[in-house]
Coordinates of C-alpha atoms and ligand atoms in Angstrom, one line a residue:
X1 CA 66.3 103.2 91.9
X2 CA 67.2 104.6 88.6
X3 CA 65.3 107.6 87.2
X4 CA 65.8 108.4 83.5
X5 CA 66.5 111.9 82.6
X6 CA 66.7 113.6 79.2
X7 CA 70.0 114.1 77.4
X8 CA 71.6 117.3 78.3
X9 CA 71.6 118.2 74.6
X10 CA 67.8 118.4 74.9
X11 CA 68.0 121.0 77.7
X12 CA 67.4 124.4 76.2
X13 CA 68.6 126.8 79.0
X14 CA 71.9 126.1 80.8
X15 CA 71.3 124.6 84.2
X16 CA 74.6 124.9 86.1
X17 CA 74.9 122.5 88.9
X18 CA 77.5 124.2 91.1
X19 CA 78.3 123.0 94.6
X20 CA 76.0 125.6 96.2
X21 CA 72.9 124.5 94.3
X22 CA 73.8 120.9 95.0
X23 CA 74.3 121.5 98.7
X24 CA 71.1 123.6 99.0
X25 CA 69.1 120.9 97.2
X26 CA 70.5 118.4 99.7
X27 CA 69.6 120.6 102.7
X28 CA 66.0 121.1 101.5
X29 CA 65.5 117.3 100.8
X30 CA 67.0 116.6 104.2
X31 CA 64.8 119.1 106.1
X32 CA 61.8 117.6 104.3
X33 CA 62.9 114.1 105.5
X34 CA 63.5 113.0 101.9
X35 CA 67.0 111.6 102.0
X36 CA 67.0 108.2 103.4
X37 CA 63.8 107.1 101.8
X38 CA 63.8 106.7 98.1
X39 CA 63.9 110.3 97.1
X40 CA 62.7 111.1 93.7
X41 CA 65.2 113.7 92.8
X42 CA 65.0 115.6 89.6
X43 CA 68.5 115.5 88.2
X44 CA 69.8 118.9 87.0
X45 CA 72.1 118.7 84.1
X46 CA 75.7 119.0 84.3
X47 CA 77.7 121.4 82.2
X48 CA 81.3 120.7 81.4
X49 CA 83.5 123.6 80.7
X50 CA 87.1 123.5 79.6
X51 CA 89.8 125.7 81.0
X52 CA 89.0 128.4 78.5
X53 CA 85.4 128.6 79.8
X54 CA 84.1 126.9 76.6
X55 CA 81.3 124.3 76.9
X56 CA 82.1 120.7 76.3
X57 CA 79.2 118.7 75.0
X58 CA 78.1 116.2 77.6
X59 CA 75.5 114.1 75.8
X60 CA 75.9 110.9 77.8
X61 CA 72.7 110.1 79.7
X62 CA 73.1 109.9 83.4
X63 CA 70.3 109.0 85.8
X64 CA 69.5 110.3 89.3
X65 CA 70.6 108.0 92.1
X66 CA 69.1 107.7 95.5
X67 CA 71.2 106.9 98.5
X68 CA 70.7 106.2 102.2
X69 CA 71.6 108.5 105.0
X70 CA 73.5 109.2 107.2
X71 CA 76.5 110.4 105.3
X72 CA 79.2 108.7 107.3
X73 CA 82.2 110.2 105.5
X74 CA 81.8 113.9 105.2
X75 CA 84.0 116.9 104.6
X76 CA 83.5 120.6 105.4
X77 CA 85.7 121.5 102.5
X78 CA 84.3 123.4 99.5
X79 CA 83.2 120.8 96.9
X80 CA 84.8 120.9 93.5
X81 CA 82.1 122.0 91.1
X82 CA 80.6 119.2 89.1
X83 CA 81.5 120.9 85.8
X84 CA 85.2 120.6 86.8
X85 CA 85.0 117.0 88.0
X86 CA 83.5 115.9 84.7
X87 CA 85.7 117.9 82.4
X88 CA 89.2 117.7 83.9
X89 CA 90.0 114.0 83.9
X90 CA 92.7 111.4 83.6
X91 CA 91.4 108.4 81.6
X92 CA 94.1 107.4 79.1
X93 CA 91.8 105.0 77.3
X94 CA 90.1 108.1 76.0
X95 CA 93.2 110.1 75.4
X96 CA 96.1 111.5 77.4
X97 CA 95.2 115.1 77.9
X98 CA 92.9 116.3 80.6
X99 CA 90.2 117.4 78.2
X100 CA 90.3 114.2 76.0
X101 CA 88.1 112.0 78.2
X102 CA 85.0 114.2 78.2
X103 CA 85.4 114.9 74.5
X104 CA 86.0 111.2 73.4
X105 CA 83.7 109.2 75.7
X106 CA 80.2 110.5 75.3
X107 CA 79.0 107.5 73.3
X108 CA 80.6 104.9 75.6
X109 CA 78.2 102.0 76.2
X110 CA 77.8 101.0 79.8
X111 CA 74.7 98.8 79.3
X112 CA 75.1 95.8 79.2
X113 CA 78.0 95.6 81.7
X114 CA 79.6 92.7 83.4
X115 CA 81.8 92.8 86.5
X116 CA 83.3 89.5 87.6
X117 CA 84.8 88.8 91.0
X118 CA 86.9 85.6 90.9
X119 CA 90.3 84.1 91.6
X120 CA 91.0 82.9 95.1
X121 CA 87.3 82.9 96.2
X122 CA 84.9 80.2 97.2
X123 CA 82.1 81.5 94.9
X124 CA 82.8 83.7 92.0
X125 CA 80.3 86.5 91.4
X126 CA 79.2 88.2 88.2
X127 CA 77.3 91.5 88.4
X128 CA 75.3 92.9 85.4
X129 CA 74.6 96.6 85.0
X130 CA 71.4 96.7 87.1
X131 CA 73.1 94.7 89.9
X132 CA 75.6 97.5 90.4
X133 CA 72.8 99.7 91.8
X134 CA 70.4 97.0 93.3
X135 CA 72.4 94.8 95.7
X136 CA 74.2 97.3 97.8
X137 CA 73.3 100.1 100.2
X138 CA 74.4 103.2 98.2
X139 CA 75.9 105.9 100.3
X140 CA 77.1 109.4 99.5
X141 CA 80.7 110.0 100.6
X142 CA 82.6 113.2 100.2
X143 CA 86.2 112.3 99.6
X144 CA 89.3 114.2 98.5
X145 CA 90.9 112.7 95.4
X146 CA 94.6 113.7 95.1
X147 CA 96.2 113.1 91.7
X148 CA 99.9 112.2 91.6
X149 CA 100.3 115.3 89.4
X150 CA 99.6 117.4 92.5
X151 CA 96.1 118.6 91.8
X152 CA 93.1 117.5 93.9
X153 CA 89.4 117.7 94.1
X154 CA 86.6 117.2 96.7
X155 CA 84.0 115.0 95.2
X156 CA 80.5 113.8 96.5
X157 CA 80.8 110.2 95.4
X158 CA 78.0 107.7 95.5
X159 CA 78.8 104.0 96.0
X160 CA 79.3 101.1 98.4
X161 CA 82.3 99.6 100.3
X162 CA 84.4 97.2 98.2
X163 CA 84.4 95.0 101.3
X164 CA 80.7 94.3 100.8
X165 CA 81.3 93.1 97.3
X166 CA 84.4 91.0 98.2
X167 CA 82.5 89.3 101.1
X168 CA 79.8 88.1 98.6
X169 CA 82.5 86.0 96.9
X170 CA 83.9 84.4 100.2
X171 CA 87.6 85.0 99.8
X172 CA 89.9 82.0 100.5
X173 CA 92.5 82.4 103.3
X174 CA 95.3 82.2 100.6
X175 CA 94.1 85.5 99.1
X176 CA 96.5 88.3 99.9
X177 CA 96.0 90.8 97.0
X178 CA 93.2 92.1 94.8
X179 CA 93.8 92.9 91.1
X180 CA 91.4 95.2 89.2
X181 CA 91.0 95.4 85.4
X182 CA 89.5 98.1 83.2
X183 CA 87.4 97.2 80.1
X184 CA 89.5 96.5 77.0
X185 CA 87.6 97.7 73.9
X186 CA 89.7 99.5 71.3
X187 CA 86.5 100.1 69.2
X188 CA 85.2 102.3 72.0
X189 CA 88.4 103.5 73.6
X190 CA 90.6 105.3 71.1
X191 CA 93.5 105.4 73.5
X192 CA 93.8 101.6 73.3
X193 CA 94.3 101.6 69.5
X194 CA 97.9 102.6 69.5
X195 CA 100.8 103.4 71.9
X196 CA 100.8 107.1 71.1
X197 CA 97.1 107.9 71.7
X198 CA 97.1 105.9 75.0
X199 CA 100.1 107.3 76.8
X200 CA 102.3 104.2 76.1
X201 CA 100.2 102.1 78.4
X202 CA 100.0 98.3 77.7
X203 CA 96.2 97.8 78.1
X204 CA 94.0 96.8 79.8
X205 CA 94.8 99.2 82.7
X206 CA 95.5 97.1 85.8
X207 CA 95.6 98.2 89.4
X208 CA 96.0 96.4 92.7
X209 CA 95.6 96.6 96.5
X210 CA 96.6 94.5 99.4
X211 CA 93.6 92.5 100.7
X212 CA 93.5 94.5 103.9
X213 CA 93.5 97.8 102.0
X214 CA 90.7 96.5 99.7
X215 CA 88.7 95.5 102.8
X216 CA 89.2 98.8 104.6
X217 CA 85.9 100.6 105.1
X218 CA 87.1 103.7 103.3
X219 CA 87.7 101.8 100.1
X220 CA 84.8 102.7 97.8
X221 CA 83.3 101.2 94.7
X222 CA 81.7 104.3 93.1
X223 CA 78.7 104.2 90.8
X224 CA 77.9 107.9 90.9
X225 CA 78.8 111.5 91.8
X226 CA 76.8 114.6 92.5
X227 CA 73.5 112.6 92.8
X228 CA 73.7 110.9 89.5
X229 CA 75.3 107.8 87.8
X230 CA 78.9 108.3 86.7
X231 CA 79.6 109.9 83.3
X232 CA 82.0 107.9 81.2
X233 CA 84.9 110.3 81.7
X234 CA 84.8 109.5 85.5
X235 CA 84.7 105.7 85.0
X236 CA 81.1 104.7 84.3
X237 CA 79.5 102.5 85.3
X238 CA 81.7 101.5 88.2
X239 CA 85.1 102.6 89.4
X240 CA 87.3 102.3 92.5
X241 CA 88.0 105.3 94.8
X242 CA 90.8 104.8 97.4
X243 CA 91.0 108.3 98.9
X244 CA 94.3 107.9 100.8
X245 CA 96.2 106.9 97.6
X246 CA 97.2 108.8 94.5
X247 CA 94.5 109.0 92.0
X248 CA 96.0 106.5 89.6
X249 CA 95.0 103.7 92.0
X250 CA 91.3 104.6 91.6
X251 CA 90.8 102.5 88.5
X252 CA 87.8 103.3 86.2
X253 CA 85.2 101.2 84.3
X254 CA 86.2 98.0 86.1
X255 CA 85.2 94.7 84.5
X256 CA 87.2 92.3 86.7
X257 CA 88.3 92.0 90.3
X258 CA 90.5 89.0 91.0
X259 CA 91.8 87.8 94.3
X260 CA 95.4 86.4 94.3
X261 CA 98.3 85.4 96.5
X262 CA 100.9 87.5 94.7
X263 CA 101.5 91.2 94.5
X264 CA 100.3 92.1 91.0
X265 CA 102.1 94.0 88.3
X266 CA 100.2 97.3 87.9
X267 CA 100.0 99.7 84.9
X268 CA 101.9 102.7 86.2
X269 CA 104.4 100.7 88.2
X270 CA 105.3 98.7 85.0
X271 CA 105.6 101.9 83.0
X272 CA 107.8 103.8 85.4
X273 CA 108.7 101.9 88.6
X274 CA 110.9 104.6 90.0
X275 CA 108.0 107.1 89.8
X276 CA 104.9 105.0 90.7
X277 CA 105.1 102.4 93.4
X278 CA 102.6 99.7 94.2
X279 CA 101.4 101.4 97.4
X280 CA 101.1 105.0 96.1
X281 CA 100.0 106.3 99.5
X282 CA 99.7 110.1 99.4
X283 CA 102.8 111.2 101.3
X284 CA 104.0 114.8 101.4
X285 CA 107.4 113.7 102.6
X286 CA 108.2 111.5 99.6
X287 CA 108.6 113.5 96.4
X288 CA 107.9 112.3 92.9
X289 CA 111.3 112.2 91.1
X290 CA 110.3 115.1 88.9
X291 CA 108.2 117.3 91.3
X292 CA 107.3 117.9 94.9
X293 CA 104.4 116.1 96.6
X294 CA 104.4 118.5 99.6
X295 CA 101.6 120.6 98.2
X296 CA 98.8 120.4 95.8
X297 CA 96.5 122.6 93.7
X298 CA 92.9 122.3 94.9
X299 CA 90.5 122.6 92.0
X300 CA 87.7 124.8 93.1
X301 CA 85.4 127.2 91.2
X302 CA 88.2 129.5 90.2
X303 CA 89.9 129.6 86.8
X304 CA 93.1 128.2 85.6
X305 CA 95.3 130.8 87.3
X306 CA 93.5 131.0 90.7
X307 CA 96.0 130.5 93.5
X308 CA 94.7 127.7 95.6
X309 CA 97.9 125.9 96.6
X310 CA 97.5 123.9 99.9
X311 CA 99.7 121.6 101.9
X312 CA 99.3 117.9 101.1
X313 CA 98.4 115.9 104.2
X314 CA 99.8 112.4 105.0
X315 CA 97.5 109.7 103.6
X316 CA 95.6 112.6 102.0
X317 CA 94.2 113.5 105.5
X318 CA 92.9 109.9 106.3
X319 CA 95.0 109.0 109.3
X320 CA 92.8 106.0 110.1
X321 CA 94.6 104.0 107.5
X322 CA 98.1 104.5 109.1
X323 CA 97.8 101.3 111.2
X324 CA 98.0 99.2 108.0
X325 CA 101.5 100.5 107.4
X326 CA 103.1 100.7 110.9
X327 CA 106.0 98.4 110.2
X328 CA 106.8 99.6 106.8
X329 CA 109.4 102.1 105.5
X330 CA 107.2 104.3 103.4
X331 CA 110.2 105.7 101.5
X332 CA 111.0 102.2 100.3
X333 CA 107.3 101.1 99.8
X334 CA 106.1 104.3 98.1
Ligands
LIG1 N1 91.2 102.9 83.6 C1 91.8 104.0 84.0 N2 91.6 104.4 85.3 C2 92.1 105.5 85.8 C3 92.9 106.3 85.0 C4 93.2 105.9 83.6 O1 93.9 106.5 82.8 N3 92.6 104.8 83.2 N4 93.5 107.5 85.5 C5 93.7 107.5 86.9 C6 94.2 108.8 87.4 S1 95.8 109.2 87.1 C7 93.4 109.7 88.2 S2 94.0 111.1 88.9 C8 91.9 109.3 88.4 C9 91.1 110.5 88.0 O2 89.7 110.3 88.3 P1 88.7 111.5 87.8 O3 88.9 111.8 86.4 O4 87.3 110.9 88.1 O5 88.9 112.7 88.7 O6 91.5 108.2 87.7 C10 92.4 107.1 87.7 N5 91.8 105.9 87.1
LIG2 MO1 96.3 110.9 88.6

């Protein structure tokens, strides 16, 4: 499943993986009948550029991932270029500005890894690094990710349904919520060393979902993007992606998933409850106290000053989730 590729620092000429090259490569593989079998894809190297067009060193070694077809969740929107997805990040464990995660995470160790699923389950499960890629049907899913700060990206994720993982542990009927926890390792994560470098967060970073949200087929455990394993800045080796909720729900570098009967306290809700609710569903009609949520800046191939403001859609354009919230006042439960 995993194919080793050389470090990007070993690549002499720049190989820019933009969305067109990626899509073309997919089209060619598809027409040759390659995707769906285990395709041996050479993995072009990603280049991270900051907003000033300067290169950021990406020395972390990613590996090509194969995934099965068909692509159930698709989008015809223009993909955000890989170089932007891997260089404009929120990952406070590696610093609180957008360019900190790529700069501070390249030596992050993902192997060995341990992800534990426990709490109100019949049989707790522990997955090691290789298990993350072996025991699930990996799919590519193109999802929008909408940050609460009103920017958004369109990302070709690779992963599997969280439901497939939770089912392995046999949840007990008492279980109503799911709590997620990011690795706590101040030696590797400078943001966890003091309050100032880590945005005032009390680590580990915690997120939560209601069990029905966690079991929804859209809810993805992602292990890769743009055909390769995740780089650290995007949450290697495994992170959550909940496309109808603000980005902060999509917790990175997860080490524990615990089923519980109580709504958990979550990182951003504890930090500022009036700004960040437990539900955090993307909702253009409920503004953040300090800015509008009616529109967003879509990050595409343009530069910092490109005008690409678009209207934000209810549930980020995933109306199939609405039935989970029919009896709820979404102003109160924001
Ligand atoms: N552990 C952890 N997970 C996290 C964050 C974080 O700071 N720490 N930031 C969140 C926020 S605010 C967003 S918008 C997304 C960004 O994901 P990306 O960098 O892959 O685009 O990650 C989320 N997951
Ligand atoms: Mo975010």
